[in-house]
Amino acid sequence: LKSVEVIAQSGSWYVSEQSIPLNKLKNVKNICASISKQPSQIIALIDTSFFGTAKQFIAFCFDSIYFANSWTSRTSSSSFVPYSIVFNSNLYSYKNNIHIGDDKFVDLGSSDLQHCSFLSIVYAIKNFFHSNSIM
């Protein structure tokens, strides 16, 4: 997933679980565990929280996109959308949110992530899965 690393260099976010500070990783894993029994390994994490706690985030994992939106976002919730749905959905922006399928929106919050970078990550992961016959 070198292409995800290249995209990540343009922003202040993390690629791979090993690069995530432990306090942020703990927050993300706790929230992911509360919405899914077995969240998979994190490919990339965007901390969208105002104070940098990763209590609001977008986590690109190997099975799904997990997210925790702030209470001020269009959809203030924590959830996940499997890539099988994401890859077959109409991804579009609405203000500072991106529709990722299943009537769910991720909030870019206080991150420096641009909409086009988000889409680039999704397509890089899709290409990786396709070229490695994962999906």
Tab-separated table of N, CA, C and O in Angstrom:
chain	number	residue	atom	x	y	z
A	1	LEU	N	0.811	-1.188	0.000
A	1	LEU	CA	0.000	0.000	0.000
A	1	LEU	C	0.862	1.262	0.000
A	1	LEU	O	0.600	2.216	0.715
A	2	LYS	N	1.883	1.236	-0.822
A	2	LYS	CA	2.780	2.387	-0.944
A	2	LYS	C	2.044	3.644	-1.383
A	2	LYS	O	2.377	4.749	-0.964
A	3	SER	N	1.020	3.499	-2.234
A	3	SER	CA	0.301	4.684	-2.705
A	3	SER	C	-0.422	5.386	-1.562
A	3	SER	O	-0.540	6.608	-1.553
A	4	VAL	N	-0.883	4.649	-0.552
A	4	VAL	CA	-1.512	5.271	0.611
A	4	VAL	C	-0.454	6.046	1.397
A	4	VAL	O	-0.699	7.156	1.870
A	5	GLU	N	0.759	5.491	1.502
A	5	GLU	CA	1.845	6.196	2.189
A	5	GLU	C	2.195	7.500	1.483
A	5	GLU	O	2.445	8.515	2.131
A	6	VAL	N	2.212	7.499	0.164
A	6	VAL	CA	2.513	8.721	-0.594
A	6	VAL	C	1.450	9.779	-0.338
A	6	VAL	O	1.762	10.950	-0.107
A	7	ILE	N	0.180	9.388	-0.333
A	7	ILE	CA	-0.904	10.322	-0.055
A	7	ILE	C	-0.773	10.855	1.371
A	7	ILE	O	-0.952	12.040	1.628
A	8	ALA	N	-0.401	9.998	2.301
A	8	ALA	CA	-0.297	10.378	3.709
A	8	ALA	C	0.795	11.412	3.951
A	8	ALA	O	0.696	12.214	4.877
A	9	GLN	N	1.818	11.419	3.140
A	9	GLN	CA	2.911	12.369	3.333
A	9	GLN	C	2.446	13.809	3.184
A	9	GLN	O	3.081	14.715	3.693
A	10	SER	N	1.325	14.019	2.513
A	10	SER	CA	0.828	15.379	2.317
A	10	SER	C	-0.046	15.846	3.482
A	10	SER	O	-0.505	16.971	3.480
A	11	GLY	N	-0.270	15.014	4.473
A	11	GLY	CA	-1.130	15.388	5.597
A	11	GLY	C	-0.545	14.944	6.923
A	11	GLY	O	0.460	14.240	6.981
A	12	SER	N	-1.166	15.368	7.994
A	12	SER	CA	-0.698	14.999	9.331
A	12	SER	C	-1.535	13.853	9.877
A	12	SER	O	-2.377	14.042	10.740
A	13	TRP	N	-1.314	12.674	9.338
A	13	TRP	CA	-2.016	11.505	9.810
A	13	TRP	C	-1.107	10.300	9.716
A	13	TRP	O	0.052	10.422	9.331
A	14	TYR	N	-1.604	9.140	10.080
A	14	TYR	CA	-0.759	7.981	10.343
A	14	TYR	C	-1.034	6.841	9.374
A	14	TYR	O	-2.176	6.570	9.039
A	15	VAL	N	0.031	6.176	8.990
A	15	VAL	CA	-0.068	4.998	8.145
A	15	VAL	C	0.485	3.827	8.950
A	15	VAL	O	1.617	3.909	9.431
A	16	SER	N	-0.289	2.800	9.128
A	16	SER	CA	-0.001	1.580	9.872
A	16	SER	C	-0.186	1.774	11.371
A	16	SER	O	0.038	2.859	11.909
A	17	GLU	N	-0.600	0.697	12.022
A	17	GLU	CA	-0.838	0.749	13.461
A	17	GLU	C	0.433	1.098	14.229
A	17	GLU	O	0.374	1.740	15.269
A	18	GLN	N	1.585	0.685	13.714
A	18	GLN	CA	2.841	0.902	14.415
A	18	GLN	C	3.202	2.379	14.546
A	18	GLN	O	3.920	2.770	15.459
A	19	SER	N	2.707	3.223	13.664
A	19	SER	CA	3.052	4.643	13.702
A	19	SER	C	2.076	5.481	14.526
A	19	SER	O	2.312	6.668	14.741
A	20	ILE	N	1.008	4.874	15.017
A	20	ILE	CA	-0.014	5.614	15.764
A	20	ILE	C	0.400	5.700	17.231
A	20	ILE	O	0.704	4.673	17.851
A	21	PRO	N	0.419	6.904	17.814
A	21	PRO	CA	0.716	7.028	19.250
A	21	PRO	C	-0.241	6.169	20.076
A	21	PRO	O	-1.430	6.048	19.751
A	22	LEU	N	0.266	5.564	21.135
A	22	LEU	CA	-0.517	4.592	21.907
A	22	LEU	C	-1.828	5.153	22.459
A	22	LEU	O	-2.835	4.451	22.458
A	23	ASN	N	-1.841	6.405	22.920
A	23	ASN	CA	-3.087	6.957	23.457
A	23	ASN	C	-4.151	7.072	22.363
A	23	ASN	O	-5.330	6.803	22.601
A	24	LYS	N	-3.749	7.452	21.163
A	24	LYS	CA	-4.702	7.537	20.052
A	24	LYS	C	-5.158	6.141	19.629
A	24	LYS	O	-6.348	5.917	19.383
A	25	LEU	N	-4.216	5.215	19.539
A	25	LEU	CA	-4.548	3.849	19.135
A	25	LEU	C	-5.543	3.231	20.120
A	25	LEU	O	-6.500	2.566	19.708
A	26	LYS	N	-5.345	3.478	21.408
A	26	LYS	CA	-6.256	2.945	22.428
A	26	LYS	C	-7.668	3.504	22.231
A	26	LYS	O	-8.648	2.751	22.258
A	27	ASN	N	-7.785	4.813	22.015
A	27	ASN	CA	-9.102	5.424	21.787
A	27	ASN	C	-9.785	4.824	20.564
A	27	ASN	O	-10.962	4.471	20.599
A	28	VAL	N	-9.041	4.711	19.470
A	28	VAL	CA	-9.609	4.179	18.223
A	28	VAL	C	-10.036	2.729	18.403
A	28	VAL	O	-11.141	2.344	18.023
A	29	LYS	N	-9.178	1.909	19.000
A	29	LYS	CA	-9.503	0.489	19.176
A	29	LYS	C	-10.712	0.303	20.092
A	29	LYS	O	-11.553	-0.565	19.840
A	30	ASN	N	-10.811	1.106	21.136
A	30	ASN	CA	-11.967	1.002	22.032
A	30	ASN	C	-13.261	1.333	21.308
A	30	ASN	O	-14.272	0.646	21.465
A	31	ILE	N	-13.247	2.386	20.509
A	31	ILE	CA	-14.450	2.775	19.771
A	31	ILE	C	-14.779	1.730	18.707
A	31	ILE	O	-15.931	1.328	18.552
A	32	CYS	N	-13.762	1.257	17.986
A	32	CYS	CA	-13.997	0.220	16.965
A	32	CYS	C	-14.563	-1.047	17.594
A	32	CYS	O	-15.478	-1.658	17.043
A	33	ALA	N	-14.038	-1.433	18.754
A	33	ALA	CA	-14.527	-2.649	19.425
A	33	ALA	C	-15.976	-2.488	19.869
A	33	ALA	O	-16.713	-3.474	19.939
A	34	SER	N	-16.398	-1.254	20.142
A	34	SER	CA	-17.780	-1.045	20.574
A	34	SER	C	-18.777	-1.132	19.417
A	34	SER	O	-19.968	-1.311	19.648
A	35	ILE	N	-18.286	-1.011	18.169
A	35	ILE	CA	-19.207	-1.062	17.022
A	35	ILE	C	-19.030	-2.309	16.167
A	35	ILE	O	-19.831	-2.570	15.292
A	36	SER	N	-17.979	-3.086	16.427
A	36	SER	CA	-17.748	-4.305	15.651
A	36	SER	C	-17.021	-5.303	16.546
A	36	SER	O	-16.130	-4.929	17.309
A	37	LYS	N	-17.374	-6.570	16.419
A	37	LYS	CA	-16.737	-7.573	17.274
A	37	LYS	C	-15.260	-7.767	16.962
A	37	LYS	O	-14.467	-7.979	17.846
A	38	GLN	N	-14.892	-7.691	15.707
A	38	GLN	CA	-13.521	-7.954	15.305
A	38	GLN	C	-13.007	-6.916	14.315
A	38	GLN	O	-12.847	-7.207	13.129
A	39	PRO	N	-12.740	-5.675	14.758
A	39	PRO	CA	-12.172	-4.715	13.803
A	39	PRO	C	-10.801	-5.208	13.342
A	39	PRO	O	-10.051	-5.806	14.110
A	40	SER	N	-10.520	-4.999	12.077
A	40	SER	CA	-9.269	-5.504	11.527
A	40	SER	C	-8.146	-4.489	11.707
A	40	SER	O	-8.343	-3.393	12.238
A	41	GLN	N	-6.976	-4.869	11.247
A	41	GLN	CA	-5.787	-4.026	11.374
A	41	GLN	C	-5.968	-2.701	10.631
A	41	GLN	O	-6.578	-2.645	9.569
A	42	ILE	N	-5.418	-1.649	11.188
A	42	ILE	CA	-5.531	-0.314	10.611
A	42	ILE	C	-4.484	-0.117	9.518
A	42	ILE	O	-3.294	-0.356	9.732
A	43	ILE	N	-4.941	0.320	8.344
A	43	ILE	CA	-4.051	0.671	7.239
A	43	ILE	C	-3.616	2.125	7.394
A	43	ILE	O	-2.447	2.460	7.265
A	44	ALA	N	-4.584	3.006	7.657
A	44	ALA	CA	-4.303	4.437	7.827
A	44	ALA	C	-5.326	5.023	8.783
A	44	ALA	O	-6.471	4.579	8.828
A	45	LEU	N	-4.895	6.027	9.557
A	45	LEU	CA	-5.773	6.679	10.515
A	45	LEU	C	-5.711	8.185	10.322
A	45	LEU	O	-4.625	8.763	10.247
A	46	ILE	N	-6.871	8.797	10.252
A	46	ILE	CA	-6.968	10.248	10.208
A	46	ILE	C	-7.642	10.674	11.505
A	46	ILE	O	-8.777	10.284	11.777
A	47	ASP	N	-6.933	11.433	12.305
A	47	ASP	CA	-7.475	11.965	13.551
A	47	ASP	C	-8.256	13.223	13.195
A	47	ASP	O	-7.682	14.220	12.770
A	48	THR	N	-9.566	13.180	13.334
A	48	THR	CA	-10.404	14.322	12.961
A	48	THR	C	-10.842	15.128	14.185
A	48	THR	O	-11.664	16.031	14.077
A	49	SER	N	-10.290	14.795	15.361
A	49	SER	CA	-10.674	15.495	16.586
A	49	SER	C	-10.021	16.870	16.665
A	49	SER	O	-8.945	17.095	16.113
A	50	PHE	N	-10.669	17.763	17.357
A	50	PHE	CA	-10.172	19.129	17.500
A	50	PHE	C	-8.917	19.168	18.372
A	50	PHE	O	-7.984	19.916	18.106
A	51	PHE	N	-8.877	18.343	19.428
A	51	PHE	CA	-7.767	18.372	20.374
A	51	PHE	C	-6.706	17.307	20.104
A	51	PHE	O	-5.772	17.155	20.886
A	52	GLY	N	-6.842	16.545	19.029
A	52	GLY	CA	-5.833	15.547	18.683
A	52	GLY	C	-5.862	14.299	19.541
A	52	GLY	O	-4.840	13.648	19.727
A	53	THR	N	-7.043	13.937	20.045
A	53	THR	CA	-7.178	12.760	20.907
A	53	THR	C	-7.554	11.498	20.147
A	53	THR	O	-7.511	10.414	20.707
A	54	ALA	N	-7.959	11.651	18.897
A	54	ALA	CA	-8.465	10.552	18.064
A	54	ALA	C	-9.748	9.954	18.632
A	54	ALA	O	-10.064	8.803	18.382
A	55	LYS	N	-10.507	10.745	19.377
A	55	LYS	CA	-11.842	10.297	19.805
A	55	LYS	C	-12.832	10.480	18.663
A	55	LYS	O	-13.902	9.900	18.671
A	56	GLN	N	-12.467	11.305	17.701
A	56	GLN	CA	-13.156	11.374	16.413
A	56	GLN	C	-12.098	11.024	15.380
A	56	GLN	O	-10.970	11.549	15.431
A	57	PHE	N	-12.430	10.137	14.458
A	57	PHE	CA	-11.411	9.633	13.537
A	57	PHE	C	-12.045	8.995	12.316
A	57	PHE	O	-13.246	8.720	12.287
A	58	ILE	N	-11.192	8.740	11.333
A	58	ILE	CA	-11.518	7.877	10.193
A	58	ILE	C	-10.399	6.855	10.145
A	58	ILE	O	-9.218	7.223	10.032
A	59	ALA	N	-10.743	5.583	10.260
A	59	ALA	CA	-9.747	4.511	10.228
A	59	ALA	C	-9.999	3.635	9.003
A	59	ALA	O	-11.066	3.036	8.863
A	60	PHE	N	-9.026	3.587	8.121
A	60	PHE	CA	-9.078	2.693	6.968
A	60	PHE	C	-8.474	1.371	7.433
A	60	PHE	O	-7.279	1.295	7.694
A	61	CYS	N	-9.311	0.359	7.586
A	61	CYS	CA	-8.846	-0.952	8.028
A	61	CYS	C	-8.868	-1.911	6.839
A	61	CYS	O	-9.237	-1.517	5.738
A	62	PHE	N	-8.478	-3.153	7.057
A	62	PHE	CA	-8.432	-4.098	5.947
A	62	PHE	C	-9.803	-4.607	5.538
A	62	PHE	O	-9.967	-5.124	4.445
A	63	ASP	N	-10.818	-4.446	6.399
A	63	ASP	CA	-12.147	-4.935	6.041
A	63	ASP	C	-13.162	-3.827	5.775
A	63	ASP	O	-14.108	-4.023	5.039
A	64	SER	N	-12.971	-2.670	6.400
A	64	SER	CA	-13.977	-1.611	6.359
A	64	SER	C	-13.349	-0.260	6.654
A	64	SER	O	-12.199	-0.188	7.079
A	65	ILE	N	-14.147	0.781	6.468
A	65	ILE	CA	-13.796	2.105	6.968
A	65	ILE	C	-14.577	2.291	8.256
A	65	ILE	O	-15.804	2.216	8.268
A	66	TYR	N	-13.845	2.477	9.350
A	66	TYR	CA	-14.449	2.749	10.649
A	66	TYR	C	-14.356	4.245	10.898
A	66	TYR	O	-13.398	4.891	10.480
A	67	PHE	N	-15.343	4.795	11.606
A	67	PHE	CA	-15.281	6.219	11.882
A	67	PHE	C	-16.044	6.558	13.151
A	67	PHE	O	-16.946	5.832	13.570
A	68	ALA	N	-15.625	7.653	13.753
A	68	ALA	CA	-16.338	8.239	14.884
A	68	ALA	C	-16.434	9.726	14.578
A	68	ALA	O	-15.414	10.418	14.526
A	69	ASN	N	-17.631	10.183	14.323
A	69	ASN	CA	-17.867	11.590	13.999
A	69	ASN	C	-18.120	12.392	15.267
A	69	ASN	O	-18.566	11.847	16.278
A	70	SER	N	-17.886	13.687	15.181
A	70	SER	CA	-18.170	14.560	16.323
A	70	SER	C	-19.670	14.818	16.408
A	70	SER	O	-20.413	14.597	15.454
A	71	TRP	N	-20.108	15.316	17.540
A	71	TRP	CA	-21.527	15.588	17.747
A	71	TRP	C	-22.021	16.721	16.848
A	71	TRP	O	-23.217	16.883	16.659
A	72	THR	N	-21.096	17.490	16.277
A	72	THR	CA	-21.490	18.606	15.411
A	72	THR	C	-21.643	18.205	13.941
A	72	THR	O	-22.073	19.014	13.132
A	73	SER	N	-21.322	16.990	13.604
A	73	SER	CA	-21.352	16.577	12.196
A	73	SER	C	-22.756	16.206	11.748
A	73	SER	O	-23.680	16.070	12.555
A	74	ARG	N	-22.887	16.020	10.442
A	74	ARG	CA	-24.185	15.666	9.845
A	74	ARG	C	-24.736	14.381	10.441
A	74	ARG	O	-25.927	14.251	10.704
A	75	THR	N	-23.883	13.414	10.630
A	75	THR	CA	-24.264	12.161	11.281
A	75	THR	C	-23.313	11.955	12.453
A	75	THR	O	-22.188	11.529	12.276
A	76	SER	N	-23.760	12.307	13.631
A	76	SER	CA	-22.903	12.215	14.817
A	76	SER	C	-22.986	10.810	15.391
A	76	SER	O	-23.755	10.538	16.298
A	77	SER	N	-22.189	9.941	14.836
A	77	SER	CA	-22.211	8.554	15.285
A	77	SER	C	-20.872	7.894	15.024
A	77	SER	O	-20.009	8.440	14.347
A	78	SER	N	-20.738	6.710	15.573
A	78	SER	CA	-19.599	5.848	15.296
A	78	SER	C	-20.136	4.641	14.556
A	78	SER	O	-21.158	4.074	14.950
A	79	SER	N	-19.465	4.256	13.505
A	79	SER	CA	-19.950	3.130	12.729
A	79	SER	C	-18.832	2.637	11.808
A	79	SER	O	-17.689	3.080	11.918
A	80	PHE	N	-19.192	1.745	10.915
A	80	PHE	CA	-18.258	1.279	9.895
A	80	PHE	C	-19.045	0.894	8.655
A	80	PHE	O	-20.238	0.599	8.728
A	81	VAL	N	-18.352	0.924	7.522
A	81	VAL	CA	-18.947	0.499	6.266
A	81	VAL	C	-17.938	-0.429	5.589
A	81	VAL	O	-16.800	-0.028	5.345
A	82	PRO	N	-18.327	-1.672	5.304
A	82	PRO	CA	-17.424	-2.601	4.624
A	82	PRO	C	-17.051	-2.096	3.231
A	82	PRO	O	-17.845	-1.425	2.566
A	83	TYR	N	-15.842	-2.430	2.798
A	83	TYR	CA	-15.392	-1.993	1.480
A	83	TYR	C	-16.287	-2.524	0.366
A	83	TYR	O	-16.430	-1.882	-0.665
A	84	SER	N	-16.910	-3.676	0.567
A	84	SER	CA	-17.808	-4.202	-0.466
A	84	SER	C	-18.942	-3.220	-0.746
A	84	SER	O	-19.431	-3.142	-1.869
A	85	ILE	N	-19.331	-2.456	0.248
A	85	ILE	CA	-20.355	-1.417	0.058
A	85	ILE	C	-19.713	-0.127	-0.438
A	85	ILE	O	-20.209	0.509	-1.367
A	86	VAL	N	-18.599	0.271	0.180
A	86	VAL	CA	-17.919	1.524	-0.201
A	86	VAL	C	-17.574	1.521	-1.683
A	86	VAL	O	-17.840	2.487	-2.401
A	87	PHE	N	-16.983	0.423	-2.159
A	87	PHE	CA	-16.512	0.349	-3.548
A	87	PHE	C	-17.656	0.383	-4.554
A	87	PHE	O	-17.446	0.680	-5.725
A	88	ASN	N	-18.850	0.061	-4.125
A	88	ASN	CA	-20.004	0.045	-5.022
A	88	ASN	C	-20.972	1.193	-4.759
A	88	ASN	O	-22.114	1.155	-5.220
A	89	SER	N	-20.530	2.199	-4.024
A	89	SER	CA	-21.388	3.326	-3.680
A	89	SER	C	-20.980	4.579	-4.434
A	89	SER	O	-19.858	4.697	-4.918
A	90	ASN	N	-21.907	5.499	-4.486
A	90	ASN	CA	-21.639	6.809	-5.053
A	90	ASN	C	-21.016	7.668	-3.948
A	90	ASN	O	-21.711	8.113	-3.040
A	91	LEU	N	-19.695	7.860	-3.995
A	91	LEU	CA	-19.004	8.660	-2.987
A	91	LEU	C	-19.128	10.124	-3.374
A	91	LEU	O	-18.776	10.504	-4.480
A	92	TYR	N	-19.637	10.928	-2.445
A	92	TYR	CA	-19.779	12.356	-2.746
A	92	TYR	C	-19.608	13.174	-1.472
A	92	TYR	O	-19.775	12.674	-0.362
A	93	SER	N	-19.289	14.449	-1.663
A	93	SER	CA	-19.078	15.368	-0.544
A	93	SER	C	-20.346	16.149	-0.247
A	93	SER	O	-21.094	16.499	-1.139
A	94	TYR	N	-20.533	16.414	1.027
A	94	TYR	CA	-21.599	17.288	1.483
A	94	TYR	C	-21.020	18.116	2.620
A	94	TYR	O	-20.762	17.584	3.703
A	95	LYS	N	-20.735	19.384	2.336
A	95	LYS	CA	-20.048	20.260	3.282
A	95	LYS	C	-18.724	19.622	3.671
A	95	LYS	O	-17.897	19.371	2.816
A	96	ASN	N	-18.502	19.318	4.948
A	96	ASN	CA	-17.235	18.722	5.376
A	96	ASN	C	-17.381	17.219	5.605
A	96	ASN	O	-16.612	16.612	6.334
A	97	ASN	N	-18.390	16.616	4.973
A	97	ASN	CA	-18.670	15.192	5.124
A	97	ASN	C	-18.551	14.498	3.771
A	97	ASN	O	-18.753	15.116	2.736
A	98	ILE	N	-18.256	13.212	3.831
A	98	ILE	CA	-18.201	12.407	2.608
A	98	ILE	C	-19.099	11.187	2.786
A	98	ILE	O	-18.972	10.447	3.779
A	99	HIS	N	-20.020	11.021	1.836
A	99	HIS	CA	-20.899	9.859	1.834
A	99	HIS	C	-20.079	8.660	1.382
A	99	HIS	O	-19.440	8.692	0.329
A	100	ILE	N	-20.080	7.576	2.211
A	100	ILE	CA	-19.283	6.393	1.872
A	100	ILE	C	-20.150	5.158	1.643
A	100	ILE	O	-19.626	4.059	1.514
A	101	GLY	N	-21.460	5.353	1.569
A	101	GLY	CA	-22.350	4.225	1.322
A	101	GLY	C	-23.170	3.878	2.545
A	101	GLY	O	-22.879	4.310	3.659
A	102	ASP	N	-24.200	3.089	2.315
A	102	ASP	CA	-25.073	2.621	3.386
A	102	ASP	C	-25.678	3.794	4.159
A	102	ASP	O	-25.890	3.705	5.363
A	103	ASP	N	-25.891	4.920	3.457
A	103	ASP	CA	-26.434	6.155	4.031
A	103	ASP	C	-25.605	6.677	5.205
A	103	ASP	O	-26.121	7.241	6.154
A	104	LYS	N	-24.276	6.464	5.138
A	104	LYS	CA	-23.383	6.918	6.200
A	104	LYS	C	-22.390	7.931	5.646
A	104	LYS	O	-21.947	7.842	4.503
A	105	PHE	N	-22.067	8.901	6.488
A	105	PHE	CA	-21.138	9.970	6.138
A	105	PHE	C	-19.999	10.000	7.142
A	105	PHE	O	-20.227	9.866	8.345
A	106	VAL	N	-18.773	10.191	6.650
A	106	VAL	CA	-17.640	10.451	7.537
A	106	VAL	C	-17.421	11.958	7.559
A	106	VAL	O	-17.584	12.640	6.551
A	107	ASP	N	-17.075	12.444	8.733
A	107	ASP	CA	-16.840	13.868	8.938
A	107	ASP	C	-15.334	14.107	8.946
A	107	ASP	O	-14.618	13.502	9.735
A	108	LEU	N	-14.860	14.980	8.075
A	108	LEU	CA	-13.429	15.282	8.033
A	108	LEU	C	-12.992	16.124	9.223
A	108	LEU	O	-11.800	16.223	9.512
A	109	GLY	N	-13.942	16.707	9.935
A	109	GLY	CA	-13.677	17.399	11.190
A	109	GLY	C	-12.536	18.384	11.125
A	109	GLY	O	-12.431	19.189	10.205
A	110	SER	N	-11.642	18.291	12.092
A	110	SER	CA	-10.509	19.214	12.205
A	110	SER	C	-9.270	18.712	11.481
A	110	SER	O	-8.198	19.283	11.620
A	111	SER	N	-9.397	17.652	10.708
A	111	SER	CA	-8.231	17.125	9.994
A	111	SER	C	-7.880	18.019	8.819
A	111	SER	O	-8.675	18.844	8.386
A	112	ASP	N	-6.672	17.832	8.316
A	112	ASP	CA	-6.243	18.569	7.127
A	112	ASP	C	-6.493	17.767	5.856
A	112	ASP	O	-6.025	18.122	4.787
A	113	LEU	N	-7.254	16.684	5.972
A	113	LEU	CA	-7.537	15.816	4.830
A	113	LEU	C	-8.501	16.503	3.869
A	113	LEU	O	-9.556	16.989	4.277
A	114	GLN	N	-8.137	16.540	2.612
A	114	GLN	CA	-8.993	17.096	1.571
A	114	GLN	C	-9.874	15.982	0.998
A	114	GLN	O	-9.506	14.806	1.030
A	115	HIS	N	-11.022	16.362	0.469
A	115	HIS	CA	-11.941	15.371	-0.118
A	115	HIS	C	-11.241	14.525	-1.174
A	115	HIS	O	-11.413	13.307	-1.210
A	116	CYS	N	-10.448	15.157	-2.028
A	116	CYS	CA	-9.792	14.408	-3.107
A	116	CYS	C	-8.771	13.416	-2.536
A	116	CYS	O	-8.595	12.330	-3.088
A	117	SER	N	-8.113	13.752	-1.431
A	117	SER	CA	-7.171	12.817	-0.811
A	117	SER	C	-7.909	11.623	-0.222
A	117	SER	O	-7.439	10.484	-0.308
A	118	PHE	N	-9.060	11.877	0.387
A	118	PHE	CA	-9.879	10.786	0.918
A	118	PHE	C	-10.236	9.811	-0.199
A	118	PHE	O	-10.066	8.600	-0.067
A	119	LEU	N	-10.726	10.354	-1.301
A	119	LEU	CA	-11.097	9.504	-2.440
A	119	LEU	C	-9.883	8.770	-2.996
A	119	LEU	O	-9.981	7.598	-3.376
A	120	SER	N	-8.741	9.425	-3.024
A	120	SER	CA	-7.517	8.776	-3.505
A	120	SER	C	-7.142	7.583	-2.641
A	120	SER	O	-6.692	6.556	-3.147
A	121	ILE	N	-7.329	7.717	-1.338
A	121	ILE	CA	-7.037	6.594	-0.431
A	121	ILE	C	-7.977	5.438	-0.719
A	121	ILE	O	-7.553	4.281	-0.826
A	122	VAL	N	-9.266	5.735	-0.846
A	122	VAL	CA	-10.242	4.677	-1.130
A	122	VAL	C	-9.884	3.949	-2.424
A	122	VAL	O	-9.874	2.716	-2.472
A	123	TYR	N	-9.547	4.702	-3.468
A	123	TYR	CA	-9.206	4.065	-4.748
A	123	TYR	C	-7.890	3.317	-4.677
A	123	TYR	O	-7.741	2.266	-5.309
A	124	ALA	N	-6.930	3.794	-3.894
A	124	ALA	CA	-5.656	3.076	-3.727
A	124	ALA	C	-5.894	1.734	-3.027
A	124	ALA	O	-5.321	0.715	-3.420
A	125	ILE	N	-6.746	1.733	-2.021
A	125	ILE	CA	-7.072	0.485	-1.321
A	125	ILE	C	-7.832	-0.456	-2.254
A	125	ILE	O	-7.557	-1.656	-2.309
A	126	LYS	N	-8.773	0.089	-3.019
A	126	LYS	CA	-9.527	-0.729	-3.976
A	126	LYS	C	-8.575	-1.364	-4.999
A	126	LYS	O	-8.674	-2.559	-5.282
A	127	ASN	N	-7.650	-0.586	-5.525
A	127	ASN	CA	-6.683	-1.113	-6.497
A	127	ASN	C	-5.793	-2.185	-5.854
A	127	ASN	O	-5.477	-3.194	-6.496
A	128	PHE	N	-5.381	-1.961	-4.633
A	128	PHE	CA	-4.565	-2.949	-3.914
A	128	PHE	C	-5.324	-4.256	-3.770
A	128	PHE	O	-4.800	-5.319	-4.059
A	129	PHE	N	-6.579	-4.175	-3.318
A	129	PHE	CA	-7.389	-5.381	-3.158
A	129	PHE	C	-7.578	-6.091	-4.494
A	129	PHE	O	-7.471	-7.311	-4.581
A	130	HIS	N	-7.863	-5.317	-5.541
A	130	HIS	CA	-8.104	-5.912	-6.851
A	130	HIS	C	-6.826	-6.583	-7.390
A	130	HIS	O	-6.879	-7.704	-7.880
A	131	SER	N	-5.698	-5.909	-7.278
A	131	SER	CA	-4.447	-6.472	-7.820
A	131	SER	C	-3.954	-7.663	-7.018
A	131	SER	O	-3.187	-8.480	-7.520
A	132	ASN	N	-4.404	-7.796	-5.767
A	132	ASN	CA	-3.999	-8.930	-4.940
A	132	ASN	C	-5.130	-9.938	-4.760
A	132	ASN	O	-5.048	-10.821	-3.909
A	133	SER	N	-6.197	-9.790	-5.557
A	133	SER	CA	-7.351	-10.697	-5.550
A	133	SER	C	-7.906	-10.903	-4.143
A	133	SER	O	-8.252	-12.022	-3.756
A	134	ILE	N	-7.980	-9.818	-3.380
A	134	ILE	CA	-8.515	-9.907	-2.017
A	134	ILE	C	-10.027	-9.812	-2.036
A	134	ILE	O	-10.715	-10.458	-1.270
A	135	MET	N	-10.591	-9.012	-2.947
A	135	MET	CA	-12.041	-8.879	-3.008
A	135	MET	C	-12.534	-9.318	-4.362
A	135	MET	O	-11.946	-9.214	-5.343
